[in-house]
């Protein structure tokens, strides 16, 4: 079983920056895609950014140019650098990973517990 633990959320003023991190742990696994989703109050969970095992990055249009995703395959960490934050970025941010568990010999999809980002008006 693969576990994801996020950190780095908090309260930040409009125009400010935050850095979210997510560490994956478990036994005998490899990650293909890893990234971030967010869920604002009253809305569905939506993709923010994802990075593939080849390093290809994909961003939601609303964050392109402001957010940057990166990953460290050695430490199984993904980071989301968020700049020029806006009120509409307020949400709970969830780390998501898809890959293969060599322990259970099956594909997996894991979610973190979420970290809250608040950008007050």
Coordinates of N, CA and C in Angstrom, one line a residue:
X1 N 0.8 -1.2 0.0 CA 0.0 0.0 0.0 C 0.9 1.2 0.0
X2 N 0.5 2.2 -0.8 CA 1.3 3.4 -1.0 C 0.6 4.5 -0.2
X3 N 1.3 5.3 0.6 CA 0.7 6.4 1.4 C 1.3 7.7 0.9
X4 N 0.5 8.7 0.8 CA 0.9 10.0 0.4 C 0.7 11.0 1.6
X5 N 1.7 11.8 1.9 CA 1.6 12.7 3.0 C 1.9 14.1 2.5
X6 N 1.0 15.0 2.6 CA 1.2 16.4 2.1 C 1.6 17.3 3.2
X7 N 2.2 18.4 2.8 CA 2.5 19.5 3.8 C 2.7 20.8 3.0
X8 N 2.6 21.9 3.7 CA 2.9 23.2 3.2 C 1.7 24.1 3.0
X9 N 0.5 23.7 3.3 CA -0.7 24.5 3.1 C -0.7 25.6 4.2
X10 N -1.6 26.5 4.0 CA -1.7 27.6 5.0 C -2.5 28.8 4.4
X11 N -2.4 29.9 5.2 CA -3.0 31.2 4.8 C -2.0 32.1 4.2
X12 N -2.4 32.6 3.1 CA -1.4 33.5 2.4 C -2.2 34.7 1.7
X13 N -1.7 35.8 1.7 CA -2.4 37.0 1.1 C -2.3 36.9 -0.4
X14 N -3.3 37.6 -1.0 CA -3.3 37.7 -2.5 C -2.0 38.1 -3.0
X15 N -1.5 37.4 -4.0 CA -0.2 37.7 -4.6 C 1.0 37.0 -4.0
X16 N 0.7 36.4 -2.9 CA 1.8 35.7 -2.2 C 2.1 34.3 -2.8
X17 N 3.0 33.6 -2.1 CA 3.4 32.3 -2.6 C 3.3 31.2 -1.5
X18 N 3.1 30.0 -1.9 CA 3.2 28.8 -1.1 C 3.8 27.7 -1.8
X19 N 4.4 26.8 -1.0 CA 5.0 25.6 -1.6 C 4.4 24.4 -1.0
X20 N 3.8 23.5 -1.8 CA 3.2 22.3 -1.2 C 4.2 21.1 -1.6
X21 N 4.3 20.2 -0.6 CA 5.1 19.0 -0.9 C 4.3 17.8 -0.5
X22 N 4.6 16.7 -1.2 CA 4.0 15.4 -1.0 C 5.0 14.3 -1.1
X23 N 5.1 13.5 -0.1 CA 6.0 12.4 -0.1 C 5.2 11.1 -0.1
X24 N 5.7 10.2 -1.0 CA 5.1 8.9 -1.2 C 5.9 7.9 -0.4
X25 N 5.3 7.0 0.3 CA 6.0 5.9 1.0 C 5.2 4.6 0.8
X26 N 6.0 3.5 1.0 CA 5.3 2.2 0.9 C 6.4 1.2 0.5
X27 N 5.9 0.0 0.1 CA 6.9 -1.1 -0.1 C 6.8 -1.4 -1.6
X28 N 8.0 -1.4 -2.2 CA 8.2 -1.9 -3.6 C 7.2 -1.3 -4.5
X29 N 7.3 -0.1 -4.9 CA 6.4 0.5 -5.8 C 7.1 1.5 -6.8
X30 N 6.5 1.8 -7.9 CA 7.0 2.8 -8.8 C 5.8 3.7 -9.2
X31 N 6.1 4.9 -9.3 CA 5.1 5.9 -9.6 C 5.2 6.4 -11.1
X32 N 4.1 6.4 -11.8 CA 4.1 6.9 -13.2 C 3.8 8.4 -13.1
X33 N 2.5 8.7 -12.9 CA 2.1 10.1 -12.8 C 1.9 10.5 -11.4
X34 N 2.3 11.7 -11.0 CA 2.0 12.2 -9.7 C 1.7 13.7 -9.8
X35 N 0.8 14.1 -9.0 CA 0.4 15.5 -9.2 C -0.6 16.0 -8.1
X36 N -1.2 17.1 -8.4 CA -2.1 17.8 -7.4 C -3.5 18.0 -8.0
X37 N -4.5 17.8 -7.2 CA -5.8 18.2 -7.4 C -6.3 19.1 -6.3
X38 N -7.3 19.8 -6.6 CA -7.9 20.7 -5.5 C -9.4 20.7 -5.6
X39 N -10.0 20.9 -4.4 CA -11.4 21.0 -4.3 C -11.8 22.2 -3.5
X40 N -12.5 23.1 -4.1 CA -12.9 24.3 -3.5 C -14.3 24.0 -2.9
X41 N -14.7 24.8 -1.9 CA -16.0 24.6 -1.3 C -17.2 24.6 -2.3
X42 N -18.0 23.5 -2.3 CA -19.1 23.4 -3.2 C -18.8 23.0 -4.6
X43 N -17.5 22.7 -4.8 CA -17.1 22.3 -6.2 C -16.5 20.9 -6.2
X44 N -16.4 20.4 -7.4 CA -15.8 19.0 -7.5 C -14.3 19.1 -7.5
X45 N -13.7 18.0 -7.2 CA -12.2 18.0 -7.2 C -11.7 18.1 -8.7
X46 N -10.7 18.9 -8.9 CA -10.2 19.1 -10.2 C -8.7 19.1 -10.3
X47 N -8.2 18.7 -11.4 CA -6.7 18.7 -11.6 C -6.1 20.1 -11.6
X48 N -5.0 20.1 -10.9 CA -4.2 21.4 -10.8 C -3.0 21.2 -11.7
X49 N -2.2 20.2 -11.4 CA -1.0 19.9 -12.2 C -0.6 18.5 -12.0
X50 N 0.0 17.9 -13.0 CA 0.5 16.5 -12.9 C 1.8 16.5 -13.7
X51 N 2.7 15.6 -13.2 CA 4.0 15.4 -13.9 C 4.2 13.9 -14.1
X52 N 4.6 13.5 -15.3 CA 4.7 12.1 -15.6 C 6.1 11.6 -15.3
X53 N 6.3 10.3 -15.4 CA 7.6 9.7 -15.1 C 8.7 10.2 -16.1
X54 N 8.2 10.7 -17.3 CA 9.2 11.2 -18.2 C 9.4 12.7 -18.0
X55 N 8.8 13.3 -17.0 CA 9.0 14.7 -16.7 C 8.0 15.6 -17.4
X56 N 7.1 15.1 -18.2 CA 6.1 16.0 -18.9 C 5.1 16.6 -17.9
X57 N 4.9 17.9 -18.0 CA 4.0 18.6 -17.0 C 2.7 19.0 -17.7
X58 N 1.7 18.9 -17.0 CA 0.4 19.3 -17.5 C -0.3 20.2 -16.4
X59 N -0.8 21.3 -16.8 CA -1.4 22.3 -15.8 C -2.8 22.6 -16.2
X60 N -3.6 22.9 -15.2 CA -4.9 23.5 -15.5 C -4.7 24.9 -16.0
X61 N -5.6 25.3 -16.9 CA -5.4 26.6 -17.5 C -5.3 27.7 -16.5
X62 N -6.1 27.6 -15.5 CA -6.2 28.7 -14.5 C -4.9 28.9 -13.7
X63 N -4.0 27.9 -13.7 CA -2.8 28.0 -12.9 C -1.5 28.1 -13.8
X64 N -1.7 27.9 -15.0 CA -0.5 27.9 -15.9 C 0.2 29.3 -15.9
X65 N 1.5 29.2 -15.7 CA 2.3 30.4 -15.6 C 2.5 30.9 -14.2
X66 N 1.7 30.4 -13.3 CA 1.8 30.8 -11.9 C 2.3 29.6 -11.0
X67 N 1.9 28.4 -11.3 CA 2.3 27.2 -10.5 C 3.3 26.4 -11.3
X68 N 4.2 25.8 -10.5 CA 5.2 24.9 -11.1 C 5.3 23.6 -10.4
X69 N 5.2 22.5 -11.1 CA 5.3 21.2 -10.4 C 6.6 20.6 -10.7
X70 N 7.2 19.9 -9.7 CA 8.4 19.2 -9.9 C 8.4 17.9 -9.1
X71 N 9.3 17.0 -9.4 CA 9.3 15.7 -8.7 C 10.8 15.3 -8.5
X72 N 11.0 14.5 -7.5 CA 12.3 13.9 -7.2 C 12.0 12.4 -7.1
X73 N 12.5 11.7 -8.1 CA 12.2 10.3 -8.1 C 12.9 9.5 -7.1
X74 N 14.0 10.0 -6.6 CA 14.8 9.3 -5.6 C 14.1 9.4 -4.2
X75 N 13.5 10.5 -3.9 CA 12.8 10.6 -2.6 C 11.3 10.5 -2.7
X76 N 10.9 10.2 -3.9 CA 9.4 10.0 -4.2 C 8.6 11.2 -3.7
X77 N 9.1 12.4 -4.0 CA 8.5 13.7 -3.6 C 8.0 14.5 -4.8
X78 N 6.9 15.1 -4.7 CA 6.4 16.0 -5.7 C 6.1 17.3 -5.0
X79 N 6.5 18.4 -5.6 CA 6.3 19.7 -5.1 C 5.5 20.6 -6.0
X80 N 4.7 21.5 -5.4 CA 4.0 22.4 -6.2 C 4.3 23.8 -5.7
X81 N 5.0 24.6 -6.5 CA 5.3 26.0 -6.2 C 4.2 26.8 -6.7
X82 N 3.5 27.5 -5.8 CA 2.4 28.4 -6.2 C 2.7 29.8 -6.0
X83 N 2.7 30.6 -7.0 CA 3.1 32.0 -7.0 C 1.8 32.8 -7.4
X84 N 1.9 34.1 -7.1 CA 0.8 35.0 -7.5 C -0.6 34.4 -7.2
X85 N -0.7 34.0 -5.9 CA -1.9 33.3 -5.5 C -3.1 34.3 -5.5
X86 N -4.3 33.7 -5.9 CA -5.5 34.5 -6.0 C -6.5 33.9 -5.1
X87 N -7.6 34.7 -4.8 CA -8.6 34.2 -3.9 C -9.2 32.9 -4.5
X88 N -9.4 32.8 -5.8 CA -9.9 31.6 -6.4 C -9.1 30.3 -6.3
X89 N -7.8 30.5 -5.8 CA -7.0 29.3 -5.5 C -7.3 28.7 -4.2
X90 N -8.2 29.3 -3.4 CA -8.5 28.8 -2.1 C -9.2 27.4 -2.3
X91 N -8.7 26.4 -1.6 CA -9.2 25.0 -1.8 C -8.4 24.1 -0.9
X92 N -8.9 22.9 -0.8 CA -8.1 21.8 -0.2 C -7.3 21.1 -1.4
X93 N -6.0 21.0 -1.2 CA -5.2 20.5 -2.3 C -4.8 19.0 -1.9
X94 N -5.0 18.1 -2.8 CA -4.8 16.7 -2.6 C -3.7 16.2 -3.6
X95 N -2.8 15.5 -3.0 CA -1.7 14.8 -3.8 C -2.3 13.5 -4.4
X96 N -1.9 13.2 -5.6 CA -2.4 12.0 -6.2 C -1.3 11.3 -6.9
X97 N -1.2 10.0 -6.8 CA -0.2 9.2 -7.5 C -0.8 8.0 -8.1
X98 N -0.3 7.7 -9.3 CA -0.7 6.4 -10.0 C 0.6 5.7 -10.4
X99 N 0.6 4.4 -10.1 CA 1.7 3.6 -10.5 C 1.5 2.1 -10.3
X100 N 2.6 1.4 -10.0 CA 2.5 0.0 -9.9 C 3.1 -0.4 -8.6
X101 N 2.4 -1.3 -7.9 CA 2.9 -1.9 -6.6 C 3.5 -3.2 -7.0
X102 N 4.8 -3.3 -6.9 CA 5.4 -4.6 -7.1 C 5.2 -5.6 -6.0
X103 N 4.8 -5.1 -4.8 CA 4.5 -5.9 -3.7 C 3.2 -6.7 -3.9
X104 N 2.2 -6.0 -4.4 CA 0.9 -6.6 -4.6 C 0.7 -7.0 -6.1
X105 N 1.7 -6.6 -6.9 CA 1.7 -6.9 -8.4 C 0.4 -6.4 -9.0
X106 N 0.1 -5.1 -8.7 CA -1.1 -4.5 -9.3 C -0.8 -3.0 -9.4
X107 N -1.6 -2.4 -10.3 CA -1.6 -0.9 -10.4 C -2.3 -0.3 -9.2
X108 N -1.9 0.9 -8.8 CA -2.6 1.6 -7.7 C -2.8 3.0 -8.1
X109 N -3.7 3.6 -7.3 CA -3.9 5.0 -7.3 C -4.1 5.4 -5.9
X110 N -3.3 6.4 -5.4 CA -3.3 6.8 -4.0 C -3.6 8.3 -3.9
X111 N -4.3 8.7 -2.8 CA -4.6 10.0 -2.5 C -4.0 10.4 -1.1
X112 N -3.6 11.6 -1.0 CA -3.2 12.2 0.3 C -4.4 12.6 1.0
X113 N -4.2 13.1 2.2 CA -5.3 13.5 3.1 C -5.8 14.9 2.8
X114 N -5.0 15.6 2.1 CA -5.3 17.0 1.7 C -4.7 18.0 2.6
X115 N -4.4 19.2 2.0 CA -3.8 20.3 2.8 C -4.6 21.6 2.3
X116 N -5.0 22.4 3.3 CA -5.8 23.5 3.0 C -5.0 24.7 2.6
X117 N -5.4 25.4 1.5 CA -4.8 26.7 1.1 C -5.9 27.7 1.1
X118 N -5.6 28.8 1.9 CA -6.6 29.9 1.9 C -6.0 31.2 1.5
X119 N -6.6 31.8 0.5 CA -6.2 33.1 0.1 C -7.4 34.0 0.3
X120 N -7.4 34.8 1.4 CA -8.5 35.6 1.7 C -8.7 36.8 0.7
X121 N -10.0 37.2 0.6 CA -10.3 38.3 -0.3 C -9.8 39.6 0.2

